[in-house]
Tab-separated table of C-alpha atoms in Angstrom:
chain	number	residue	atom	x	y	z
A	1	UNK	CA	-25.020	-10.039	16.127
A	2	UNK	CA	-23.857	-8.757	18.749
A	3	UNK	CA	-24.598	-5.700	20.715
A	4	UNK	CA	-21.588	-3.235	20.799
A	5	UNK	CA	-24.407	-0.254	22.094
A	6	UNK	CA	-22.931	0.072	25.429
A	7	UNK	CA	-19.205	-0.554	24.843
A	8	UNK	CA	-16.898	2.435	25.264
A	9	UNK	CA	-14.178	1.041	22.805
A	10	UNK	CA	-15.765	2.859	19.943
A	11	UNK	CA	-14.470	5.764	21.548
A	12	UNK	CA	-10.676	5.026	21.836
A	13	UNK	CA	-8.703	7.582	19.618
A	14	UNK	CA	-7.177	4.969	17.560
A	15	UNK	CA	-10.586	3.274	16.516
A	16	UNK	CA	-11.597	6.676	15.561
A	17	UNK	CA	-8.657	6.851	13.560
A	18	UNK	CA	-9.527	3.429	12.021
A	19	UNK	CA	-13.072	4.952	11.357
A	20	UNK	CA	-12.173	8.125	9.252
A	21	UNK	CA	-10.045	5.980	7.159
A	22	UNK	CA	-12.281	3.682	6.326
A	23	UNK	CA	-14.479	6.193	5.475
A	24	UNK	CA	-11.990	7.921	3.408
A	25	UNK	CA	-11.090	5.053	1.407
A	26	UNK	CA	-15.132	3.934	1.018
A	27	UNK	CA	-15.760	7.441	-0.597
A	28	UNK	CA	-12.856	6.934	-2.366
A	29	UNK	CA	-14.008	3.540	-3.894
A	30	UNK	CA	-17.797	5.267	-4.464
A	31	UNK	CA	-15.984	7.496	-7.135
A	32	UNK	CA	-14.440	4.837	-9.095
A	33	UNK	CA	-16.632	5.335	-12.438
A	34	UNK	CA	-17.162	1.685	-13.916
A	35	UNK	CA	-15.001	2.093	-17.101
A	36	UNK	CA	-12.024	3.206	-14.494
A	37	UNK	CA	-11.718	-0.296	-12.950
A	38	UNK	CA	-8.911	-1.582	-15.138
A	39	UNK	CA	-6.937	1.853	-15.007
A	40	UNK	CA	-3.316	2.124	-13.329
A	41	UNK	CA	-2.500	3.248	-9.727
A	42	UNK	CA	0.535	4.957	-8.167
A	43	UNK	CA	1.116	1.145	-7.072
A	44	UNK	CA	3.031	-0.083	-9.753
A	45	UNK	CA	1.556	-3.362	-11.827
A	46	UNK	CA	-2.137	-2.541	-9.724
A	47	UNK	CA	-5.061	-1.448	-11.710
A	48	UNK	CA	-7.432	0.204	-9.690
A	49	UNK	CA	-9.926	-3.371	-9.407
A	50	UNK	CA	-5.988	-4.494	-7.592
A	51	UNK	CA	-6.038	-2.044	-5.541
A	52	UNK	CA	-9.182	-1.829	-3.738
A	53	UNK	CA	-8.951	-6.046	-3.979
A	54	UNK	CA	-5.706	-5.483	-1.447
A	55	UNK	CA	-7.544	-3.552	0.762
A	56	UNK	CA	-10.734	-5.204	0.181
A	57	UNK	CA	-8.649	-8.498	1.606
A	58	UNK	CA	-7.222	-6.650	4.165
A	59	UNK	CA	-10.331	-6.146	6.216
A	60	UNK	CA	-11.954	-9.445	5.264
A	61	UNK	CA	-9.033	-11.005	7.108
A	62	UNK	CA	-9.531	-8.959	10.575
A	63	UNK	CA	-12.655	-11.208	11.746
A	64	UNK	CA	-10.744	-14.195	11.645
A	65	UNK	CA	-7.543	-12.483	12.957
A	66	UNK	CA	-9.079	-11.158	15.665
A	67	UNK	CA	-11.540	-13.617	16.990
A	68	UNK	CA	-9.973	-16.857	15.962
A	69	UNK	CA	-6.024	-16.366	15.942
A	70	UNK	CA	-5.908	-16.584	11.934
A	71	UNK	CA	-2.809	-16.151	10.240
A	72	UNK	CA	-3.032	-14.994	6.727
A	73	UNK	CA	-1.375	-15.791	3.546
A	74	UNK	CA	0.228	-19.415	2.859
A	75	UNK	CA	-1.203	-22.074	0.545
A	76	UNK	CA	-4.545	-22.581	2.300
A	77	UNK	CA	-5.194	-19.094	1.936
A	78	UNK	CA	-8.766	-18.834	0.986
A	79	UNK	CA	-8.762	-14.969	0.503
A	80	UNK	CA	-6.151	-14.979	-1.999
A	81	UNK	CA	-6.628	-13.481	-5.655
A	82	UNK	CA	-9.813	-11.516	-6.684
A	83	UNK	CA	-12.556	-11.630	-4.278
A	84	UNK	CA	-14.502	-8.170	-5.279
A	85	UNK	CA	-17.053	-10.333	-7.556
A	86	UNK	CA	-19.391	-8.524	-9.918
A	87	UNK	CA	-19.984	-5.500	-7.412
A	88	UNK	CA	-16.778	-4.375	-6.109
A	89	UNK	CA	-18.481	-0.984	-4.287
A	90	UNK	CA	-21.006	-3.333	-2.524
A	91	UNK	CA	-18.634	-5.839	-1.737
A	92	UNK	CA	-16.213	-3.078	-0.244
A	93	UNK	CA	-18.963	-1.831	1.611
A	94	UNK	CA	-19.643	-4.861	3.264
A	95	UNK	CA	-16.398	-6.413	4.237
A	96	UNK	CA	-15.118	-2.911	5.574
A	97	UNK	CA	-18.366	-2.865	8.093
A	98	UNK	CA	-17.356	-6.384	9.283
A	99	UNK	CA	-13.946	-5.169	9.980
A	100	UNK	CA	-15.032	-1.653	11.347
A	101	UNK	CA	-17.727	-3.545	13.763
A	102	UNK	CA	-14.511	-6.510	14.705
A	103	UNK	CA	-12.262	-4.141	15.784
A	104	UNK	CA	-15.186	-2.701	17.510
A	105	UNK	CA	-15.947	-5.355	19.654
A	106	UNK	CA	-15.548	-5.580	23.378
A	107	UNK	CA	-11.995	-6.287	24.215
A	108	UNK	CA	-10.800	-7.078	20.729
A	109	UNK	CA	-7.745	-4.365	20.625
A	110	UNK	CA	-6.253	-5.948	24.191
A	111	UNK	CA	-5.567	-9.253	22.099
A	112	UNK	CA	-2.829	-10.171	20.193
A	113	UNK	CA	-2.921	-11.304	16.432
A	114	UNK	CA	-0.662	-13.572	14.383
A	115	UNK	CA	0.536	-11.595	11.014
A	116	UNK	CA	3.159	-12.486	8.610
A	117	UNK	CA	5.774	-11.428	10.714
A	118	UNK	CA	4.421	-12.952	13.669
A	119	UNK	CA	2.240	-12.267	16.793
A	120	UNK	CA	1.660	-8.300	17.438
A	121	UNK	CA	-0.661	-6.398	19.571
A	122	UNK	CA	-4.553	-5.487	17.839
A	123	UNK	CA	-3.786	-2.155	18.490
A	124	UNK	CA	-0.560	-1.978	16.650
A	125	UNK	CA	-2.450	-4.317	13.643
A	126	UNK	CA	-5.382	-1.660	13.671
A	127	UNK	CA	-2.646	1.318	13.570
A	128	UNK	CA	-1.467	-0.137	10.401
A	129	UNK	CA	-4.447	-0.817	8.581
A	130	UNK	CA	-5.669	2.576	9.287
A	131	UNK	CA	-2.000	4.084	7.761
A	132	UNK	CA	-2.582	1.739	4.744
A	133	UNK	CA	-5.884	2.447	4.034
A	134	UNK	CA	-5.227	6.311	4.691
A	135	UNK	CA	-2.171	6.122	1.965
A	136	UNK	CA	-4.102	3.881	-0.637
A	137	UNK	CA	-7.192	6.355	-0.487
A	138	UNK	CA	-4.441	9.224	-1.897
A	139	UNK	CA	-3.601	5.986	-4.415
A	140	UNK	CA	-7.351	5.581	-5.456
A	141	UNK	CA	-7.840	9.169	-5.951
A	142	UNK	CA	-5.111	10.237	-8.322
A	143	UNK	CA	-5.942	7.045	-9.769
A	144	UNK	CA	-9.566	8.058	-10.565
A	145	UNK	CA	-9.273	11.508	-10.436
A	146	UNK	CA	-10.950	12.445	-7.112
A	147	UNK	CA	-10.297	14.814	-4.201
A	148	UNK	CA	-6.470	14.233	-3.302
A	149	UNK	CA	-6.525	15.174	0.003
A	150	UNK	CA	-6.188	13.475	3.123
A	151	UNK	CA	-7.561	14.806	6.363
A	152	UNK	CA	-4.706	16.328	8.585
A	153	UNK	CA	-5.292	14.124	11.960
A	154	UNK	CA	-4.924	10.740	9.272
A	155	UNK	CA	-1.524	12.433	8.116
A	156	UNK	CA	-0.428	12.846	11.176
A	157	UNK	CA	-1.179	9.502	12.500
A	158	UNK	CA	0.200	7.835	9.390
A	159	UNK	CA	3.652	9.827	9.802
A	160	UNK	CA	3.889	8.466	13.276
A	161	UNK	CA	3.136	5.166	12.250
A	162	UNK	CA	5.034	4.462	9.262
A	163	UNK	CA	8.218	6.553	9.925
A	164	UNK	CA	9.628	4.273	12.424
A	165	UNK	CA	10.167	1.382	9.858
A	166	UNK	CA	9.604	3.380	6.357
A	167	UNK	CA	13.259	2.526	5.849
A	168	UNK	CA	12.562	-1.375	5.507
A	169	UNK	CA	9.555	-0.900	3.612
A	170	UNK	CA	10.789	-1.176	0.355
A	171	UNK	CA	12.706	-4.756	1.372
A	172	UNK	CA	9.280	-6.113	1.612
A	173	UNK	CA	8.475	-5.314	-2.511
A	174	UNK	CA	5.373	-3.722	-1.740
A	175	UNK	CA	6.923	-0.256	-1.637
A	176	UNK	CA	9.009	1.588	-3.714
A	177	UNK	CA	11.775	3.395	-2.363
A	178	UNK	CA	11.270	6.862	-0.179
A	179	UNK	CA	11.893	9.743	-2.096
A	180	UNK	CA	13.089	13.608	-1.260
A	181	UNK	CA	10.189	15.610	-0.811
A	182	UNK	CA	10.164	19.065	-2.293
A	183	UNK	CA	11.425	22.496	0.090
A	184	UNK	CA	8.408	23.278	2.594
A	185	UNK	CA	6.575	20.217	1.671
A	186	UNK	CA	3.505	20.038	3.327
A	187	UNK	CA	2.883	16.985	6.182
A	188	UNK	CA	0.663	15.162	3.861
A	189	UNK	CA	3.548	15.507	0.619
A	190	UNK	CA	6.263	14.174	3.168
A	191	UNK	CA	3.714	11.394	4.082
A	192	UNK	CA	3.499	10.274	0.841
A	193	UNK	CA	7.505	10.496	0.109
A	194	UNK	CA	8.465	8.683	2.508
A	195	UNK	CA	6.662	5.417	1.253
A	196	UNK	CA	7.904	6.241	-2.401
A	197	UNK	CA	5.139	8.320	-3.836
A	198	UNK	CA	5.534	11.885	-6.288
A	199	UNK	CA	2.498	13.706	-5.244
C-alpha cells in the first residue's frame, strides 16, 4: 500500500471537494433501510440498488483510469451491470476508499485520463465525479427519505461545474431536461434544476 502520509495533495481544494462528497453520498447509502433497495429514484427507470450501482462503478473505475490509462465502457467492459453483490453498503464502502485513496496519490491529478469522450485532465475527471456524486446524494435521499440537503461549498462547486455544459446534458440520455426553478430559489434548488430535477 502505499504511503500517502507525507503527500500534500490531500490538501488541494478540489480533493477536499471530492472528500465531502464522498462522504455525503456514503451517509447517504448508510440510510438506505434494506426493504428500500428496489424503490424508485428521481433518476427515471433507477431503483435505488441502480443508483448507488452507477456510482458504485464510477469509483471502481478511477484506479484503473488513473494509474493504467483505462478507458471505460465498450464490450470488454468488466464493470458493467450489477456489481454491489450481497452487501451493497460494504461494497460502497470499499470501492469509494480505493477511489478516495487513487485520487489521493502522489501526482495522480497532473495526469490525464481517457473517458468516453476522450482524454481529459484528472482534475477535470475528479471535478465531475465530485458534482455527480454531490447531485445523486440529493437523488438517494428523497429516494429513501433522508436529510435533503447538500452542504453549501458542494452546491457551489457543482453549479460551477455543471453549468458550463448543463445545456448538452440531456443529449447524452442520462439527464432529463433543465427545468425553471421557482422565484428566489435557493443555490442548491437552481442546482438541481438545471440538471432536470423538481426539488
Amino acid at each position: 500500500m502505499t504511503d500517502t502520509s507525507a503527500n500534500p495533495a490531500p490538501d488541494h481544494p478540489l480533493l477536499a471537494r471530492h472528500g465531502e462528497a464522498l462522504d455525503l453520498f456514503t451517509e447517504r447509502v448508510h440510510a438506505v433501510r434494506p426493504d428500500q433497495w428496489d424503490g424508485p429514484t428521481p433518476c427515471a427507470e433507477w431503483t435505488v440498488r441502480d443508483l448507488v450501482n452507477h456510482l458504485a462503478v464510477e469509483q471502481m473505475w478511477v484506479p484503473a483510469l488513473l494509474r493504467e490509462g483505462a478507458r471505460p465502457g465498450g464490450e470488454d467492459d468488466v464493470l458493467s451491470g450489477d456489481q454491489l453483490g450481497d452487501d451493497p453498503i460494504a461494497t460502497w464502502d470499499a470501492v469509494a476508499a480505493v477511489a478516495r485513496t487513487a485520487f489521493r496519490e502522489p501526482g495522480a491529478l497532473e495526469r490525464t485520463v481517457a473517458l468516453s469522450y476522450g482524454p481529459s485532465p484528472a482534475t477535470e475527471y475528479c471535478a465531475q465525479m465530485t458534482a455527480d456524486a454531490t447531485v445523486h446524494a440529493w437523488d438517494l435521499a428523497r429516494a429513501v427519505g433522508a436529510d435533503e440537503r447538500l452542504p453549501k461549498p458542494l452546491v457551489d462547486f457543482s453549479v460551477r461545474q455543471v453549468a458550463p455544459y448543463a445545456a448538452d446534458l440531456e443529449k447524452s440520455g442520462l439527464f432529463a431536461a433543465p427545468v425553471d426553478p421557482p422565484p428566489n430559489a435557493d443555490a442548491q434548488t437552481k442546482l438541481l434544476a438545471l440538471l432536470g430535477r423538481e426539488p
